[in-house]
Amino acid sequence: MSASVLCDLLLLVFVTAAAVSDLMCRKIPNRLVLAGLLAAFCLQGLLAPSSGLAGSLGGVATGFFLFLPLYLLRGMAAGDVKLIAMVGAFAGPWPTLLICLATFVLGGLMAVLIVTWQGNWRACWRNLRQLPWPLMARTAGLPLASAPPTHQQSVGNMPYGLAIALGSVLVQGQNYF
């Protein structure tokens, strides 16, 4: 079995476990992410000592920094950010970028399905309109009120671990089909 096949199989195991956990209890365990990171670093370090570990760290950084803004905007949970960083440890920087793009598309489709299923389009549009307001006000030089921010009701809780798993399988699976 080649090194890349072994990496992809382990990645599949870890993202599947994360997706199942996210679907069942809306949480991605830190132990799972940590075990995946350790497995990826060890595997990359053993199979390609000169470039594997650097590529693995580059993938971690790529995934982490692409998903961090969404976490800061409260658009996703910290477990999702940690999971995509773990995916990056297995895949490397360029495949992680592609996995993130695929995940964003799949996550968007999942969100549309969830909002449609629950019939929350009005609340969804209200939340989307209010999301960029603080950034636009600061850019325009308007002072922001010192009142605590009002939290709008969420229009749905989405298991984004599933979108990450599907994006990973879609991108990495292209090598086999």
Coordinates of C-alpha atoms in Angstrom, one line a residue:
M1 CA 0.0 0.0 0.0
S2 CA 1.4 3.4 -1.0
A3 CA 1.9 6.2 1.5
S4 CA -0.7 8.4 -0.1
V5 CA -3.3 5.6 0.0
L6 CA -2.6 5.1 3.7
C7 CA -2.9 8.8 4.4
D8 CA -6.2 9.0 2.5
L9 CA -7.6 5.9 4.3
L10 CA -6.7 7.3 7.7
L11 CA -8.2 10.6 6.7
L12 CA -11.4 8.8 5.7
V13 CA -11.6 7.0 9.1
F14 CA -11.1 10.2 11.1
V15 CA -13.5 12.4 9.1
T16 CA -16.2 9.7 9.1
A17 CA -15.9 9.4 12.9
A18 CA -16.1 13.2 13.2
A19 CA -19.1 13.4 10.9
V20 CA -21.0 10.6 12.8
S21 CA -20.2 12.3 16.2
D22 CA -21.3 15.7 14.8
L23 CA -24.6 14.2 13.5
M24 CA -25.3 12.3 16.7
C25 CA -24.4 14.8 19.4
R26 CA -23.4 18.0 17.6
K27 CA -19.9 17.8 18.9
I28 CA -16.5 16.8 17.4
P29 CA -14.4 15.4 20.3
N30 CA -11.0 17.0 20.9
R31 CA -9.6 13.6 21.4
L32 CA -10.5 12.5 17.9
V33 CA -9.0 15.7 16.4
L34 CA -5.8 15.3 18.5
A35 CA -5.5 11.6 17.5
G36 CA -5.9 12.5 13.9
L37 CA -3.2 15.3 14.1
L38 CA -0.8 12.9 15.8
A39 CA -1.4 10.2 13.3
A40 CA -1.0 12.6 10.4
F41 CA 2.2 14.1 11.8
C42 CA 3.7 10.7 12.5
L43 CA 2.7 9.3 9.2
Q44 CA 4.0 12.3 7.2
G45 CA 7.2 12.4 9.2
L46 CA 7.9 8.7 8.7
L47 CA 6.9 8.5 5.0
A48 CA 8.5 11.7 3.8
P49 CA 10.8 13.1 6.5
S50 CA 12.1 16.0 4.4
S51 CA 8.9 17.4 3.0
G52 CA 6.0 15.6 4.6
L53 CA 6.0 17.3 7.9
A54 CA 6.3 20.8 6.4
G55 CA 3.4 20.0 4.0
S56 CA 1.4 18.7 6.9
L57 CA 2.0 21.9 8.9
G58 CA 1.2 24.0 5.8
G59 CA -2.1 22.1 5.5
V60 CA -2.9 22.7 9.1
A61 CA -2.3 26.4 8.7
T62 CA -4.3 26.6 5.5
G63 CA -7.4 24.9 7.0
F64 CA -7.2 26.7 10.3
F65 CA -6.8 30.2 8.8
L66 CA -9.6 29.7 6.2
F67 CA -12.1 28.6 8.8
L68 CA -11.0 30.9 11.6
P69 CA -13.0 34.0 10.3
L70 CA -16.2 31.9 10.2
Y71 CA -15.6 30.9 13.8
L72 CA -15.0 34.5 14.9
L73 CA -18.2 35.5 13.1
R74 CA -20.0 32.7 15.1
G75 CA -20.8 31.0 11.8
M76 CA -19.3 27.7 13.0
A77 CA -18.1 25.9 16.1
A78 CA -14.5 25.6 17.2
G79 CA -14.6 21.8 16.6
D80 CA -15.1 22.4 12.9
V81 CA -12.1 24.7 12.7
K82 CA -10.0 22.1 14.5
L83 CA -11.3 19.3 12.3
I84 CA -10.4 21.1 9.1
A85 CA -6.9 21.7 10.5
M86 CA -6.6 18.0 11.1
V87 CA -7.7 17.3 7.6
G88 CA -5.0 19.7 6.4
A89 CA -2.4 17.7 8.4
F90 CA -3.2 14.7 6.2
A91 CA -3.8 16.4 2.9
G92 CA -1.2 19.3 2.7
P93 CA -1.8 22.9 1.7
W94 CA -3.2 22.8 -1.8
P95 CA -5.6 19.9 -1.3
T96 CA -6.7 21.5 1.9
L97 CA -7.6 24.7 0.0
L98 CA -9.6 22.6 -2.4
I99 CA -11.3 20.7 0.4
C100 CA -12.2 24.0 2.1
L101 CA -13.8 25.3 -1.1
A102 CA -15.7 22.0 -1.6
T103 CA -16.8 22.2 2.0
F104 CA -18.0 25.7 1.7
V105 CA -20.1 24.8 -1.3
L106 CA -21.5 21.6 0.3
G107 CA -22.1 23.5 3.6
G108 CA -24.0 26.2 1.8
L109 CA -26.2 23.6 0.1
M110 CA -26.8 21.9 3.5
A111 CA -27.7 25.3 5.0
V112 CA -30.2 26.0 2.2
L113 CA -31.8 22.6 2.7
I114 CA -32.0 23.0 6.5
V115 CA -33.5 26.5 6.3
T116 CA -35.9 25.4 3.7
W117 CA -36.9 22.3 5.7
Q118 CA -37.5 24.4 8.8
G119 CA -39.1 27.3 7.0
N120 CA -36.9 29.9 8.5
W121 CA -36.1 32.0 5.5
R122 CA -37.3 35.3 7.0
A123 CA -35.1 34.9 10.1
C124 CA -32.2 33.8 7.8
W125 CA -32.4 36.9 5.6
R126 CA -32.6 39.1 8.8
N127 CA -29.5 37.6 10.2
L128 CA -27.6 37.9 6.9
R129 CA -28.5 41.6 6.6
Q130 CA -27.3 42.3 10.1
L131 CA -24.0 40.3 9.8
P132 CA -21.9 42.9 7.9
W133 CA -23.3 46.0 9.6
P134 CA -20.5 46.4 12.2
L135 CA -17.8 46.0 9.6
M136 CA -19.4 48.5 7.2
A137 CA -20.0 51.0 10.0
R138 CA -16.4 50.9 11.1
T139 CA -15.2 51.2 7.5
A140 CA -17.3 54.3 7.0
G141 CA -15.9 55.8 10.3
L142 CA -19.2 55.6 12.1
P143 CA -19.0 55.2 15.9
L144 CA -20.6 52.0 17.1
A145 CA -22.9 52.1 20.1
S146 CA -21.3 50.7 23.3
A147 CA -24.4 48.7 24.0
P148 CA -24.0 44.9 24.1
P149 CA -24.6 43.3 20.7
T150 CA -28.0 41.8 20.2
H151 CA -27.9 38.1 19.5
Q152 CA -30.3 37.1 16.8
Q153 CA -31.9 33.7 17.0
S154 CA -30.1 31.1 15.0
V155 CA -32.0 29.7 12.1
G156 CA -30.6 26.2 12.4
N157 CA -27.9 24.1 13.9
M158 CA -25.9 22.5 11.2
P159 CA -23.5 19.5 11.6
Y160 CA -20.7 21.1 9.6
G161 CA -18.4 18.1 10.3
L162 CA -20.5 16.3 7.7
A163 CA -19.8 18.9 5.1
I164 CA -16.0 18.7 6.0
A165 CA -16.1 14.9 5.6
L166 CA -17.9 15.1 2.3
G167 CA -15.6 17.8 1.0
S168 CA -12.6 15.7 2.0
V169 CA -13.9 12.6 0.3
L170 CA -14.9 14.5 -2.8
V171 CA -11.4 16.1 -3.2
Q172 CA -9.2 13.2 -2.1
G173 CA -11.4 10.6 -3.8
Q174 CA -10.7 12.1 -7.2
N175 CA -7.4 10.3 -7.1
Y176 CA -9.2 6.9 -7.1
F177 CA -12.1 7.4 -9.5

